[in-house]
PDB file of C-alpha atoms in Angstrom:
ATOM      1  CA  ILE A   1     153.024 119.993 129.492  1.00  0.00           C
ATOM      2  CA  SER A   2     151.252 119.362 126.182  1.00  0.00           C
ATOM      3  CA  TYR A   3     150.285 115.802 125.306  1.00  0.00           C
ATOM      4  CA  GLN A   4     148.327 113.683 122.860  1.00  0.00           C
ATOM      5  CA  GLY A   5     147.045 110.189 123.696  1.00  0.00           C
ATOM      6  CA  ALA A   6     146.804 109.142 127.360  1.00  0.00           C
ATOM      7  CA  ILE A   7     148.639 110.061 130.545  1.00  0.00           C
ATOM      8  CA  ASN A   8     148.475 109.070 134.225  1.00  0.00           C
ATOM      9  CA  ILE A   9     149.333 111.733 136.809  1.00  0.00           C
ATOM     10  CA  THR A  10     150.547 110.312 140.147  1.00  0.00           C
ATOM     11  CA  PRO A  11     150.961 112.563 143.185  1.00  0.00           C
ATOM     12  CA  VAL A  12     154.323 113.395 144.699  1.00  0.00           C
ATOM     13  CA  PRO A  13     154.897 115.742 147.645  1.00  0.00           C
ATOM     14  CA  PHE A  14     155.312 119.335 146.566  1.00  0.00           C
ATOM     15  CA  LEU A  15     157.742 121.419 148.601  1.00  0.00           C
ATOM     16  CA  CYS A  16     155.893 124.592 147.673  1.00  0.00           C
ATOM     17  CA  PRO A  17     152.148 124.727 148.447  1.00  0.00           C
ATOM     18  CA  PHE A  18     151.641 126.966 145.414  1.00  0.00           C
ATOM     19  CA  SER A  19     153.211 124.511 142.932  1.00  0.00           C
ATOM     20  CA  ILE A  20     150.938 123.108 140.252  1.00  0.00           C
ATOM     21  CA  LEU A  21     151.227 120.868 137.238  1.00  0.00           C
ATOM     22  CA  GLN A  22     149.322 122.018 134.180  1.00  0.00           C
ATOM     23  CA  ILE A  23     148.657 119.732 131.220  1.00  0.00           C
ATOM     24  CA  ILE A  24     147.085 120.773 127.926  1.00  0.00           C
ATOM     25  CA  SER A  25     145.475 118.289 125.538  1.00  0.00           C
ATOM     26  CA  LEU A  26     146.479 118.853 121.929  1.00  0.00           C
ATOM     27  CA  ARG A  27     143.254 117.126 120.847  1.00  0.00           C
ATOM     28  CA  SER A  28     140.512 118.891 122.834  1.00  0.00           C
ATOM     29  CA  GLY A  29     142.445 122.007 123.896  1.00  0.00           C
ATOM     30  CA  GLY A  30     141.423 121.431 127.523  1.00  0.00           C
ATOM     31  CA  SER A  31     143.775 122.682 130.230  1.00  0.00           C
ATOM     32  CA  TYR A  32     144.064 120.520 133.384  1.00  0.00           C
ATOM     33  CA  THR A  33     145.530 121.907 136.628  1.00  0.00           C
ATOM     34  CA  PHE A  34     146.801 119.386 139.212  1.00  0.00           C
ATOM     35  CA  ARG A  35     147.990 119.901 142.785  1.00  0.00           C
ATOM     36  CA  GLY A  36     149.337 116.564 144.063  1.00  0.00           C
ATOM     37  CA  THR A  37     146.486 114.700 142.381  1.00  0.00           C
ATOM     38  CA  ASN A  38     146.181 111.122 141.107  1.00  0.00           C
ATOM     39  CA  ALA A  39     144.267 111.208 137.822  1.00  0.00           C
ATOM     40  CA  TRP A  40     144.017 109.744 134.332  1.00  0.00           C
ATOM     41  CA  ILE A  41     143.575 111.713 131.103  1.00  0.00           C
ATOM     42  CA  GLU A  42     142.809 110.032 127.793  1.00  0.00           C
ATOM     43  CA  ASP A  43     142.088 111.505 124.352  1.00  0.00           C
ATOM     44  CA  ASP A  44     139.203 109.894 122.483  1.00  0.00           C
ATOM     45  CA  GLY A  45     138.762 111.381 119.015  1.00  0.00           C
ATOM     46  CA  ASP A  46     138.188 115.125 119.441  1.00  0.00           C
ATOM     47  CA  SER A  47     137.446 114.877 123.173  1.00  0.00           C
ATOM     48  CA  THR A  48     139.396 114.225 126.373  1.00  0.00           C
ATOM     49  CA  LYS A  49     138.257 112.059 129.302  1.00  0.00           C
ATOM     50  CA  LEU A  50     139.459 112.857 132.825  1.00  0.00           C
ATOM     51  CA  ILE A  51     139.224 110.416 135.767  1.00  0.00           C
ATOM     52  CA  VAL A  52     140.159 111.696 139.251  1.00  0.00           C
ATOM     53  CA  GLU A  53     141.115 108.942 141.701  1.00  0.00           C
ATOM     54  CA  HIS A  54     142.381 111.303 144.412  1.00  0.00           C
ATOM     55  CA  GLY A  55     142.411 115.058 144.816  1.00  0.00           C
ATOM     56  CA  LEU A  56     140.905 117.820 142.711  1.00  0.00           C
ATOM     57  CA  VAL A  57     141.542 118.820 139.103  1.00  0.00           C
ATOM     58  CA  GLU A  58     140.453 122.091 137.547  1.00  0.00           C
ATOM     59  CA  VAL A  59     139.524 121.788 133.864  1.00  0.00           C
ATOM     60  CA  SER A  60     139.512 124.922 131.704  1.00  0.00           C
ATOM     61  CA  ALA A  61     138.452 125.415 128.086  1.00  0.00           C
ATOM     62  CA  GLN A  62     136.703 128.126 126.093  1.00  0.00           C
ATOM     63  CA  GLY A  63     136.868 130.545 129.046  1.00  0.00           C
ATOM     64  CA  SER A  64     135.065 128.203 131.498  1.00  0.00           C
ATOM     65  CA  THR A  65     136.465 126.222 134.424  1.00  0.00           C
ATOM     66  CA  VAL A  66     135.004 123.107 136.090  1.00  0.00           C
ATOM     67  CA  SER A  67     136.324 121.518 139.313  1.00  0.00           C
ATOM     68  CA  VAL A  68     136.408 117.710 139.257  1.00  0.00           C
ATOM     69  CA  PRO A  69     136.818 116.084 142.728  1.00  0.00           C
ATOM     70  CA  THR A  70     137.808 112.575 143.842  1.00  0.00           C
ATOM     71  CA  GLY A  71     135.550 109.862 142.417  1.00  0.00           C
ATOM     72  CA  TYR A  72     134.433 111.937 139.450  1.00  0.00           C
ATOM     73  CA  GLY A  73     135.498 112.548 135.886  1.00  0.00           C
ATOM     74  CA  ASN A  74     134.513 114.734 132.975  1.00  0.00           C
ATOM     75  CA  ILE A  75     134.624 114.974 129.205  1.00  0.00           C
ATOM     76  CA  THR A  76     135.935 118.029 127.376  1.00  0.00           C
ATOM     77  CA  LYS A  77     135.167 118.270 123.642  1.00  0.00           C
ATOM     78  CA  GLU A  78     137.178 120.335 121.194  1.00  0.00           C
ATOM     79  CA  GLY A  79     135.785 123.854 120.831  1.00  0.00           C
ATOM     80  CA  GLU A  80     133.391 123.494 123.802  1.00  0.00           C
ATOM     81  CA  ALA A  81     133.439 124.369 127.494  1.00  0.00           C
ATOM     82  CA  PRO A  82     134.344 121.485 129.851  1.00  0.00           C
ATOM     83  CA  GLY A  83     131.510 119.099 130.617  1.00  0.00           C
ATOM     84  CA  PRO A  84     130.126 118.741 134.151  1.00  0.00           C
ATOM     85  CA  ALA A  85     131.673 116.403 136.721  1.00  0.00           C
ATOM     86  CA  ILE A  86     130.326 112.855 136.208  1.00  0.00           C
ATOM     87  CA  ALA A  87     130.352 110.276 139.025  1.00  0.00           C
ATOM     88  CA  LEU A  88     132.580 107.273 138.280  1.00  0.00           C
ATOM     89  CA  ASP A  89     130.858 103.943 137.739  1.00  0.00           C
ATOM     90  CA  GLY A  90     132.547 101.516 140.157  1.00  0.00           C
ATOM     91  CA  ASP A  91     130.590  98.434 139.065  1.00  0.00           C
ATOM     92  CA  LEU A  92     130.965  99.101 135.308  1.00  0.00           C
ATOM     93  CA  SER A  93     127.210  98.901 134.799  1.00  0.00           C
ATOM     94  CA  LEU A  94     125.465  98.168 131.523  1.00  0.00           C
ATOM     95  CA  LYS A  95     121.834  99.323 131.329  1.00  0.00           C
ATOM     96  CA  ASN A  96     118.898  99.187 128.918  1.00  0.00           C
ATOM     97  CA  VAL A  97     120.431  96.316 126.935  1.00  0.00           C
ATOM     98  CA  ARG A  98     118.482  95.451 123.809  1.00  0.00           C
ATOM     99  CA  ILE A  99     119.543  92.643 121.471  1.00  0.00           C
ATOM    100  CA  VAL A 100     117.314  92.063 118.432  1.00  0.00           C
ATOM    101  CA  ARG A 101     117.775  89.589 115.581  1.00  0.00           C
ATOM    102  CA  SER A 102     117.581  91.097 112.065  1.00  0.00           C
ATOM    103  CA  ALA A 103     118.008  89.715 108.563  1.00  0.00           C
ATOM    104  CA  LEU A 104     121.716  90.612 108.485  1.00  0.00           C
ATOM    105  CA  GLY A 105     122.711  89.809 112.058  1.00  0.00           C
ATOM    106  CA  VAL A 106     122.015  91.024 115.584  1.00  0.00           C
ATOM    107  CA  GLU A 107     121.380  94.664 116.528  1.00  0.00           C
ATOM    108  CA  VAL A 108     122.725  95.688 119.940  1.00  0.00           C
ATOM    109  CA  SER A 109     122.024  98.843 121.924  1.00  0.00           C
ATOM    110  CA  ALA A 110     122.751  99.653 125.577  1.00  0.00           C
ATOM    111  CA  LYS A 111     123.706 102.511 127.875  1.00  0.00           C
ATOM    112  CA  ILE A 112     126.970 102.887 129.808  1.00  0.00           C
ATOM    113  CA  ASN A 113     128.657 105.638 131.803  1.00  0.00           C
ATOM    114  CA  PRO A 114     130.097 108.057 129.184  1.00  0.00           C
ATOM    115  CA  LEU A 115     133.520 107.822 130.866  1.00  0.00           C
ATOM    116  CA  ASN A 116     133.674 104.088 130.042  1.00  0.00           C
ATOM    117  CA  ASN A 117     134.199 102.278 126.736  1.00  0.00           C
ATOM    118  CA  ALA A 118     132.568  99.116 125.446  1.00  0.00           C
ATOM    119  CA  LEU A 119     133.614  96.222 123.256  1.00  0.00           C
ATOM    120  CA  ILE A 120     131.046  94.029 121.517  1.00  0.00           C
ATOM    121  CA  GLN A 121     132.398  90.650 120.444  1.00  0.00           C
ATOM    122  CA  GLY A 122     135.882  92.124 120.894  1.00  0.00           C
ATOM    123  CA  ASP A 123     135.439  95.199 118.630  1.00  0.00           C
ATOM    124  CA  ALA A 124     135.761  98.700 120.094  1.00  0.00           C
ATOM    125  CA  ILE A 125     132.572 100.710 119.853  1.00  0.00           C
ATOM    126  CA  THR A 126     132.493 104.461 120.397  1.00  0.00           C
ATOM    127  CA  GLY A 127     129.164 106.236 120.757  1.00  0.00           C
ATOM    128  CA  ALA A 128     127.001 103.364 119.532  1.00  0.00           C
ATOM    129  CA  ILE A 129     126.907 101.488 122.827  1.00  0.00           C
ATOM    130  CA  ARG A 130     125.704 104.597 124.670  1.00  0.00           C
ATOM    131  CA  GLY A 131     122.217 104.012 123.317  1.00  0.00           C
ATOM    132  CA  ASP A 132     122.156 106.792 120.725  1.00  0.00           C
ATOM    133  CA  GLN A 133     122.257 104.324 117.848  1.00  0.00           C
ATOM    134  CA  LYS A 134     122.258 100.589 117.245  1.00  0.00           C
ATOM    135  CA  THR A 135     125.317  98.489 116.504  1.00  0.00           C
ATOM    136  CA  LEU A 136     124.931  95.635 114.021  1.00  0.00           C
ATOM    137  CA  ILE A 137     126.906  92.423 114.484  1.00  0.00           C
ATOM    138  CA  GLN A 138     126.716  90.665 111.126  1.00  0.00           C
ATOM    139  CA  PHE A 139     126.248  86.923 110.671  1.00  0.00           C
ATOM    140  CA  PRO A 140     127.994  84.575 111.149  1.00  0.00           C
ATOM    141  CA  ILE A 141     128.360  85.095 114.901  1.00  0.00           C
ATOM    142  CA  VAL A 142     130.842  82.769 116.592  1.00  0.00           C
ATOM    143  CA  GLY A 143     129.347  80.894 119.557  1.00  0.00           C
ATOM    144  CA  ASN A 144     125.822  81.129 120.849  1.00  0.00           C
ATOM    145  CA  SER A 145     126.089  84.431 122.731  1.00  0.00           C
ATOM    146  CA  VAL A 146     126.849  88.130 122.402  1.00  0.00           C
ATOM    147  CA  GLN A 147     129.549  89.385 124.752  1.00  0.00           C
ATOM    148  CA  ILE A 148     129.665  93.038 125.768  1.00  0.00           C
ATOM    149  CA  GLU A 149     132.736  94.142 127.697  1.00  0.00           C
ATOM    150  CA  VAL A 150     132.659  97.435 129.633  1.00  0.00           C
ATOM    151  CA  ARG A 151     136.040  99.036 130.421  1.00  0.00           C
ATOM    152  CA  ASN A 152     137.009 102.127 132.369  1.00  0.00           C
ATOM    153  CA  PRO A 153     140.113 104.244 131.631  1.00  0.00           C
ATOM    154  CA  GLN A 154     142.069 102.632 134.512  1.00  0.00           C
ATOM    155  CA  GLY A 155     141.833  99.241 132.773  1.00  0.00           C
ATOM    156  CA  LYS A 156     139.146  97.633 134.945  1.00  0.00           C
ATOM    157  CA  ARG A 157     136.675  95.594 132.939  1.00  0.00           C
ATOM    158  CA  ARG A 158     133.491  93.554 133.229  1.00  0.00           C
ATOM    159  CA  VAL A 159     132.088  91.131 130.641  1.00  0.00           C
ATOM    160  CA  TYR A 160     128.348  90.611 130.105  1.00  0.00           C
ATOM    161  CA  PRO A 161     127.320  87.499 128.101  1.00  0.00           C
ATOM    162  CA  TYR A 162     123.844  87.465 126.511  1.00  0.00           C
ATOM    163  CA  PRO A 163     122.231  84.576 124.603  1.00  0.00           C
ATOM    164  CA  LEU A 164     121.589  85.126 120.915  1.00  0.00           C
ATOM    165  CA  PRO A 165     117.926  85.971 120.250  1.00  0.00           C
ATOM    166  CA  ARG A 166     115.936  83.435 118.254  1.00  0.00           C
TER     167      ARG A 166
END
């Protein structure tokens, strides 16, 4: 099966122990092999995120294969070998938060699990919230706080409110 976007694979009993389901991302080119596995796959730009809730998924790209077990995920970028298995973040943690007032607004930086996404004041942020660059929220800022929401691919979320710096 070839896909683009997001897909949830739910296990069903296979009558043949050699039966597999293979899915290929049209975005990253990664090939995912499932054997009665419950997993999520989501394209994000030129990469694909995999979350394995139950079972084992083999990810292949660029001649390399990585096994991703229960409770782990991985990221496969277009034109690259699959990334290593990354442990899932059950508590949706947000680390190294830094909020600094500037002349134009408030600069926010933080670190999250790369399998998760973050929203700052309701706007989707990709890359910036992972601590590799700062995100600027321009004035005026509604309310007296900055809200950072961390979401995982299964839809679980956690909101962190922080007071505006003086």
